[in-house]
């Protein structure tokens, strides 16, 4: 397909449609964490339910995102992009109408399938359609607009959550997606790789999707039934076997979705290990911080969304500078210091106890968010440069897809494992503290039954006022203890990411032709 100028009518329509489609995914991911407290109350969801609502989407995205890019190259980028947008808006609309948790989880899976086709399609369409000399500028424009949209996501989510309109986080995707579909249908020509004769690696996609789902189910069942239950060890064993099968499929496939030969390059392996650990920590922190702010510290959901503004402003302000530093001096030092700084920020956040609400924000949560945000801002651009620079140009798209998928897999594991640990920590703290309260066994069981709700645990209404106040304090102190442990584990994951950079990433990244 002949490429077009960025400033031409066709170039502008390509940019508008790509930015609009990407905006849906970014708004959805950043706003949803902020409205989780409102959603939890509305649907009577447990803490485990919340982790499934997040993971249902991420599972499909992680398993299928590399397949989505390959389908676009083979069958037509515009066609697959439009299919992804259509599935995503159908999934969004059904999420908005979902009457209960189970249906919401199923609809989130549908959203994930759409996202796996849609997210690779936006950059793929820009890269294949815009003139090579203006491609960097086009991707920079896309990045700038999507970052600004991401900035507004938590604020929008907070406003909807406070108004009891959390469902509109999903509904807002529908008009945006419909406009993007009209632009693509009427204004943009089809683009495909005519030389692409590769088959699609469906066995690999199926094995990794089922493997991740089995592991997730196993970990999230632990708080309810314990590690010794047959559901847990059967699920975890099945997950490990299926992921092993996935690796075997990839090692023998002619056209694997994740070419294992790429990992022979130490820098590529190191940057992907960094991605896995850092994004796992980031995911857990971004989940538990809003829950703490709203359910324990007394912030409104809008105020909770606004607390993320310094983080996003730092991302916008420093990302370009960090990218320039990586170009000039190499990414290694930034990929060691950036994750380490983020880890220090998470540690600072872990020490915040019960506060007086938003009035104390500047002396409690703000310092940690600034340090954390600075670390992430200095990491993202050099990380992308290291991924793309560690392989030959022929494999740049595949390398990007692998790294993108690993960040989603990290989110899945963080939500599943740290989510299960959070419920176990909360239950353990309650069991110990409740012994000091004069309650009978039935009353103690009633109190403990709320443990799976974490920060949304409700004090039994039939208790006397004195006991209600004591139990409310126990719930709050228990969740703050859980929050501290999760943030400390997240900090450890960020430090592990920095260690991976120190051990494996080199500045002398000569691109090598890697054959599959």
XYZ file of C-alpha atoms in Angstrom:
516
model
C 0.000 0.000 0.000
C 1.241 3.495 -0.879
C 1.935 5.622 2.184
C 0.462 9.088 2.761
C 1.745 12.353 4.234
C 0.881 13.056 7.870
C -0.604 16.440 6.939
C -2.771 15.059 4.125
C -6.490 14.467 4.564
C -5.964 10.684 4.640
C -3.113 11.042 7.142
C -5.217 13.165 9.489
C -8.132 10.689 9.378
C -5.761 7.808 10.155
C -4.448 9.713 13.177
C -7.925 10.683 14.435
C -9.322 7.153 14.194
C -6.233 5.579 15.797
C -6.223 8.067 18.681
C -9.965 7.652 19.299
C -9.742 3.855 19.405
C -6.707 3.915 21.693
C -8.448 6.472 23.919
C -11.218 3.953 24.658
C -8.755 1.388 25.997
C -6.734 3.941 27.988
C -9.804 5.587 29.566
C -11.186 2.166 30.452
C -8.005 0.928 32.134
C -7.173 4.093 34.114
C -10.721 5.023 35.152
C -11.858 1.553 36.206
C -9.456 1.281 39.168
C -10.839 4.550 40.550
C -14.514 3.434 40.369
C -13.870 -0.015 41.890
C -15.129 1.081 45.347
C -18.418 2.294 43.816
C -18.705 -0.827 41.660
C -18.000 -3.073 44.653
C -20.842 -1.547 46.667
C -23.298 -1.476 43.755
C -22.832 -5.167 42.835
C -22.023 -6.451 46.347
C -18.712 -7.694 44.945
C -16.082 -9.352 47.129
C -12.384 -8.499 46.918
C -11.846 -11.658 44.846
C -14.608 -10.527 42.468
C -12.737 -7.254 41.899
C -9.569 -9.125 40.941
C -11.573 -11.240 38.461
C -13.206 -8.134 36.944
C -9.721 -6.774 36.220
C -8.169 -10.104 35.204
C -10.931 -11.254 32.830
C -9.981 -8.388 30.488
C -6.227 -8.757 30.995
C -6.275 -12.526 30.405
C -7.783 -12.169 26.944
C -5.554 -9.207 26.138
C -2.346 -10.958 27.233
C -3.159 -14.172 25.360
C -4.371 -12.672 22.100
C -2.607 -9.314 21.603
C 0.224 -10.811 19.523
C -2.290 -12.790 17.454
C -4.206 -9.533 16.886
C -1.182 -7.868 15.284
C -0.474 -10.902 13.083
C -4.117 -11.094 11.904
C -3.979 -7.436 10.869
C -0.835 -7.985 8.797
C -2.318 -11.061 7.107
C -6.028 -10.260 6.651
C -5.989 -6.474 6.495
C -5.100 -3.947 9.203
C -8.213 -1.812 8.714
C -10.512 -4.871 8.756
C -9.053 -6.339 11.977
C -8.832 -2.898 13.597
C -12.520 -2.275 12.879
C -13.444 -5.764 14.096
C -11.594 -5.109 17.337
C -13.316 -1.747 17.855
C -16.740 -3.305 17.187
C -16.151 -6.166 19.667
C -14.769 -3.703 22.224
C -17.802 -1.392 22.101
C -20.219 -4.360 22.239
C -18.284 -5.627 25.266
C -18.332 -2.140 26.812
C -22.092 -1.736 26.353
C -22.816 -5.141 27.874
C -20.456 -4.352 30.784
C -22.451 -1.194 31.412
C -25.741 -3.115 31.571
C -24.358 -6.131 33.511
C -26.722 -6.794 36.461
C -24.270 -8.922 38.477
C -20.596 -9.734 38.911
C -20.568 -12.967 36.866
C -22.014 -11.325 33.773
C -19.682 -8.340 34.177
C -16.681 -10.705 34.255
C -17.908 -12.457 31.071
C -18.396 -9.110 29.320
C -14.938 -7.967 30.401
C -13.562 -11.039 28.602
C -15.366 -9.876 25.466
C -13.795 -6.436 25.905
C -10.380 -8.122 26.164
C -10.861 -9.969 22.876
C -11.769 -6.676 21.200
C -8.807 -4.933 22.795
C -6.405 -7.621 21.554
C -7.468 -6.881 17.967
C -7.808 -3.118 18.444
C -4.725 -2.058 20.449
C -2.052 -3.408 18.028
C -4.136 -2.107 15.122
C -3.768 1.579 15.963
C 0.034 1.739 15.821
C 0.179 -0.841 13.021
C -2.094 1.320 10.844
C 0.020 4.430 11.525
C 3.318 2.609 10.877
C 2.117 1.048 7.605
C 0.219 4.054 6.235
C 2.219 7.203 7.109
C 5.351 8.175 5.142
C 8.504 6.750 6.702
C 10.065 10.200 7.232
C 7.035 11.370 9.234
C 6.356 8.111 11.055
C 8.219 9.114 14.214
C 6.295 12.387 14.382
C 3.014 10.527 13.846
C 3.749 8.044 16.652
C 4.817 10.955 18.877
C 1.505 12.723 18.150
C -0.428 9.523 18.923
C 1.536 9.090 22.159
C 0.941 12.705 23.248
C -2.826 12.586 22.670
C -3.286 9.181 24.318
C -1.232 10.357 27.325
C -3.485 13.398 27.746
C -6.518 11.096 27.557
C -4.915 8.835 30.159
C -4.467 11.919 32.359
C -8.225 12.495 32.306
C -9.185 8.854 32.941
C -8.886 8.780 36.761
C -10.566 12.187 37.098
C -13.453 11.132 34.850
C -13.741 7.829 36.712
C -13.802 9.613 40.063
C -16.542 12.001 38.923
C -18.694 9.133 37.609
C -18.042 7.041 40.724
C -19.083 9.813 43.135
C -22.276 10.386 41.136
C -23.113 6.659 41.308
C -22.629 6.422 37.532
C -19.727 3.950 37.383
C -21.446 2.169 34.468
C -20.770 5.227 32.269
C -17.066 4.345 32.308
C -18.143 1.581 29.919
C -20.940 3.451 28.126
C -18.609 6.331 27.147
C -16.715 3.934 24.854
C -19.750 3.367 22.630
C -20.041 6.810 20.896
C -16.236 7.117 20.628
C -16.016 3.680 18.987
C -18.911 4.328 16.586
C -17.319 7.580 15.350
C -13.971 5.779 14.868
C -15.711 3.023 12.869
C -17.391 5.569 10.571
C -14.072 7.322 9.918
C -12.333 4.031 9.154
C -15.185 2.820 6.892
C -15.491 5.972 4.780
C -12.090 7.677 4.928
C -9.326 5.064 5.211
C -8.098 2.496 2.692
C -7.232 -1.100 3.526
C -3.615 -1.999 4.319
C -2.079 -5.472 4.517
C 1.301 -7.174 4.129
C 0.981 -8.835 0.720
C 4.218 -10.800 1.291
C 2.974 -12.310 4.562
C 2.435 -16.040 4.100
C 2.664 -16.901 7.807
C 0.075 -19.052 9.507
C -1.488 -17.802 12.733
C -0.285 -19.474 15.932
C -3.703 -20.385 17.371
C -2.402 -23.407 19.390
C 0.007 -21.066 21.179
C -2.742 -18.523 21.894
C -5.145 -21.176 23.239
C -2.531 -22.818 25.489
C -1.345 -19.532 27.035
C -4.922 -18.251 27.548
C -6.036 -21.451 29.300
C -2.778 -21.662 31.279
C -3.075 -18.104 32.598
C -6.768 -18.614 33.399
C -6.046 -21.819 35.356
C -3.266 -20.174 37.389
C -5.437 -17.121 38.075
C -8.374 -19.272 39.203
C -6.096 -21.317 41.460
C -4.563 -18.331 43.233
C -7.892 -16.523 43.682
C -9.462 -19.641 45.240
C -6.745 -19.872 47.914
C -8.340 -17.410 50.407
C -11.670 -19.279 50.295
C -10.524 -22.921 50.466
C -6.779 -22.938 51.261
C -3.747 -24.247 49.352
C -4.573 -27.884 50.189
C -7.939 -27.902 48.397
C -8.209 -29.964 45.201
C -9.520 -26.967 43.221
C -6.383 -24.991 44.044
C -3.674 -27.574 43.404
C -5.473 -28.948 40.335
C -5.808 -25.466 38.824
C -2.223 -24.451 39.601
C -0.833 -27.734 38.238
C -2.980 -27.443 35.091
C -1.804 -23.863 34.588
C 1.875 -24.799 34.890
C 1.416 -27.748 32.483
C -0.374 -25.568 29.904
C 2.292 -22.848 30.074
C 4.942 -25.548 29.619
C 2.969 -26.795 26.601
C 2.922 -23.197 25.308
C 6.724 -23.022 25.487
C 7.014 -26.367 23.672
C 4.604 -25.172 20.956
C 6.609 -21.970 20.500
C 9.899 -23.869 20.309
C 8.614 -26.141 17.522
C 6.291 -23.782 15.607
C 7.362 -22.500 12.194
C 5.692 -19.143 12.904
C 5.458 -18.789 16.709
C 3.609 -15.878 18.327
C 6.518 -15.581 20.796
C 9.769 -16.585 19.025
C 11.944 -18.039 21.793
C 15.098 -17.329 19.783
C 14.681 -13.636 20.607
C 15.452 -14.450 24.240
C 18.972 -15.561 23.304
C 19.760 -11.853 23.305
C 20.576 -11.026 26.954
C 19.401 -7.425 26.637
C 16.049 -8.527 25.215
C 15.658 -11.089 28.020
C 16.673 -8.532 30.641
C 14.320 -5.816 29.458
C 11.418 -8.269 29.414
C 12.227 -9.485 32.934
C 12.325 -5.820 33.976
C 8.942 -5.289 32.307
C 7.419 -8.295 34.078
C 8.557 -7.335 37.585
C 8.018 -3.579 37.268
C 4.532 -3.807 35.733
C 3.476 -6.403 38.311
C 4.405 -3.952 41.059
C 2.793 -1.042 39.224
C -0.449 -2.982 38.726
C -0.784 -3.937 42.403
C 0.003 -0.407 43.579
C -2.521 1.177 41.207
C -5.192 -1.241 42.461
C -4.714 -0.945 46.231
C -3.948 2.788 46.433
C -7.441 3.917 45.241
C -9.148 1.311 47.462
C -7.231 2.647 50.465
C -7.946 6.292 49.615
C -11.701 5.825 49.181
C -12.657 2.996 51.540
C -10.319 3.781 54.439
C -8.940 7.331 54.206
C -12.232 9.059 53.415
C -11.409 10.453 49.965
C -14.195 10.820 47.431
C -13.618 8.907 44.198
C -12.990 12.206 42.363
C -10.369 13.173 44.960
C -8.839 9.716 44.568
C -8.627 10.249 40.798
C -7.016 13.659 41.280
C -4.245 12.150 43.450
C -2.889 10.482 40.291
C -2.493 13.800 38.442
C 1.098 14.430 39.670
C 2.028 10.911 38.493
C 0.619 11.485 34.996
C 2.042 15.032 34.710
C 5.488 13.631 35.515
C 4.994 10.994 32.798
C 4.158 13.695 30.238
C 6.880 16.120 31.337
C 9.816 13.752 31.754
C 9.231 10.964 29.214
C 10.690 12.895 26.265
C 13.715 14.031 28.318
C 14.327 10.449 29.470
C 14.064 9.219 25.869
C 16.689 11.783 24.811
C 18.981 10.719 27.653
C 18.648 7.093 26.560
C 19.495 8.028 22.961
C 22.575 9.963 24.096
C 23.976 7.779 26.873
C 22.212 4.422 26.411
C 19.274 3.092 28.430
C 21.133 0.962 31.011
C 21.614 3.541 33.798
C 18.046 4.840 33.444
C 16.643 1.292 33.504
C 18.494 0.632 36.768
C 17.808 3.948 38.515
C 14.234 4.413 37.239
C 12.732 1.168 38.656
C 14.812 1.566 41.849
C 13.389 5.084 42.330
C 9.871 3.761 41.690
C 10.512 1.098 44.357
C 11.562 3.772 46.870
C 8.332 5.680 46.086
C 6.261 2.548 46.749
C 8.084 2.010 50.050
C 7.302 5.596 51.085
C 3.622 5.018 50.228
C 3.597 1.802 52.283
C 4.358 3.733 55.491
C 1.211 5.904 55.268
C -1.187 4.913 58.055
C -4.646 6.279 58.957
C -4.853 9.961 57.988
C -7.333 12.823 58.326
C -8.367 12.445 54.696
C -7.607 14.803 51.786
C -6.458 17.556 54.165
C -3.314 15.494 54.899
C -2.625 14.524 51.273
C 0.407 16.776 50.761
C 2.293 15.330 53.734
C 1.177 11.699 53.407
C 0.551 10.313 49.911
C 1.992 13.142 47.753
C 5.741 12.568 48.490
C 5.520 8.850 47.650
C 3.515 9.491 44.472
C 6.098 12.058 43.311
C 9.048 9.685 43.859
C 7.138 6.741 42.344
C 6.017 8.802 39.329
C 9.549 10.106 38.742
C 10.910 6.566 38.660
C 8.290 5.349 36.187
C 8.677 8.469 34.007
C 12.411 7.831 33.671
C 11.809 4.167 32.804
C 9.069 3.969 30.144
C 10.765 5.612 27.126
C 14.212 3.974 27.664
C 12.464 0.610 28.170
C 10.730 0.904 24.793
C 14.014 1.973 23.169
C 15.822 -1.007 24.714
C 13.175 -3.465 23.475
C 13.280 -2.133 19.926
C 17.059 -1.726 19.902
C 17.849 -5.239 21.090
C 16.584 -6.990 17.939
C 16.857 -6.461 14.212
C 14.357 -4.220 12.403
C 12.768 -7.351 10.917
C 11.681 -8.431 14.420
C 10.803 -5.014 15.880
C 7.032 -5.573 15.646
C 7.250 -9.024 17.213
C 9.549 -7.751 19.978
C 7.107 -4.952 20.797
C 4.220 -7.425 20.856
C 6.076 -9.808 23.187
C 6.937 -6.971 25.577
C 3.356 -5.661 25.487
C 1.959 -9.122 26.219
C 4.395 -9.663 29.112
C 3.267 -6.401 30.748
C -0.343 -7.706 30.638
C 0.700 -11.127 31.959
C 2.483 -9.335 34.814
C -0.766 -7.492 35.617
C -2.686 -10.794 35.670
C -0.226 -12.450 38.059
C -0.001 -9.394 40.302
C -3.792 -9.164 40.632
C -4.164 -12.908 41.217
C -1.243 -13.608 43.575
C -1.172 -10.331 45.523
C -4.987 -10.284 45.541
C -5.051 -13.735 47.153
C -2.324 -12.740 49.617
C -4.238 -9.558 50.517
C -7.317 -11.555 51.524
C -5.143 -14.011 53.505
C -3.310 -11.151 55.282
C -6.605 -9.413 56.083
C -8.192 -12.626 57.399
C -5.119 -13.413 59.526
C -5.032 -9.929 61.065
C -8.758 -10.075 61.872
C -8.534 -13.543 63.435
C -5.818 -12.310 65.778
C -7.428 -8.969 66.721
C -10.962 -10.305 67.164
C -9.872 -12.478 70.092
C -9.632 -9.319 72.218
C -13.321 -8.439 71.706
C -16.038 -9.993 73.939
C -18.031 -11.700 71.162
C -19.542 -15.167 70.980
C -18.498 -17.629 68.261
C -21.448 -16.830 65.987
C -20.697 -13.096 66.163
C -17.020 -13.741 65.420
C -17.996 -15.798 62.364
C -20.209 -12.933 61.157
C -17.304 -10.499 61.480
C -14.887 -12.881 59.718
C -17.344 -13.520 56.863
C -16.701 -9.919 55.711
C -12.949 -10.489 55.310
C -13.211 -11.276 51.579
C -14.612 -7.748 51.026
C -11.307 -6.189 52.195
C -11.766 -2.403 52.543
C -15.500 -2.672 51.885
C -16.040 -4.992 54.885
C -19.327 -3.982 56.552
C -19.865 -3.891 60.322
C -22.832 -6.128 61.336
C -25.872 -3.917 61.959
C -27.195 -5.938 64.909
C -24.097 -5.339 67.078
C -24.193 -2.705 69.834
C -22.700 0.716 69.073
C -19.527 0.124 71.116
C -18.703 -3.146 69.338
C -19.560 -1.647 65.944
C -16.973 1.108 66.484
C -14.324 -1.386 67.621
C -14.932 -3.695 64.640
C -14.886 -0.760 62.203
C -11.458 0.230 63.573
C -10.283 -3.374 63.203
C -11.436 -3.477 59.574
C -9.643 -0.195 58.856
C -6.407 -1.091 60.650
C -6.478 -4.553 59.059
C -6.796 -3.122 55.555
C -4.054 -0.533 56.167
C -1.792 -3.404 57.278
C -2.665 -5.322 54.078
C -2.105 -2.185 51.954
C 1.343 -1.695 53.542
C 2.378 -5.296 52.803
C 1.139 -5.141 49.205
C 2.990 -1.858 48.595
C 6.161 -3.325 50.115
C 5.877 -6.403 47.889
C 5.296 -4.070 44.917
C 8.447 -2.154 45.895
C 10.361 -5.452 46.018
C 9.147 -6.258 42.496
C 10.374 -2.842 41.275
C 13.788 -3.463 42.900
C 13.921 -6.896 41.205
C 13.275 -5.107 37.901
C 16.235 -2.797 38.580
C 18.382 -5.852 39.379
C 17.437 -7.449 36.036
C 18.579 -4.284 34.256
C 21.868 -4.303 36.185
C 22.551 -7.967 35.353
C 21.439 -8.207 31.721
C 20.998 -4.868 29.913
C 23.958 -3.471 28.008
C 24.291 -0.130 26.242
C 26.140 -1.685 23.308
C 22.980 -3.058 21.670
C 24.035 -3.916 18.146
C 20.959 -5.064 16.257
C 21.300 -8.629 15.151
C 19.310 -10.541 12.633
C 17.520 -13.175 14.636
C 15.980 -16.016 12.756
C 13.073 -18.052 14.017
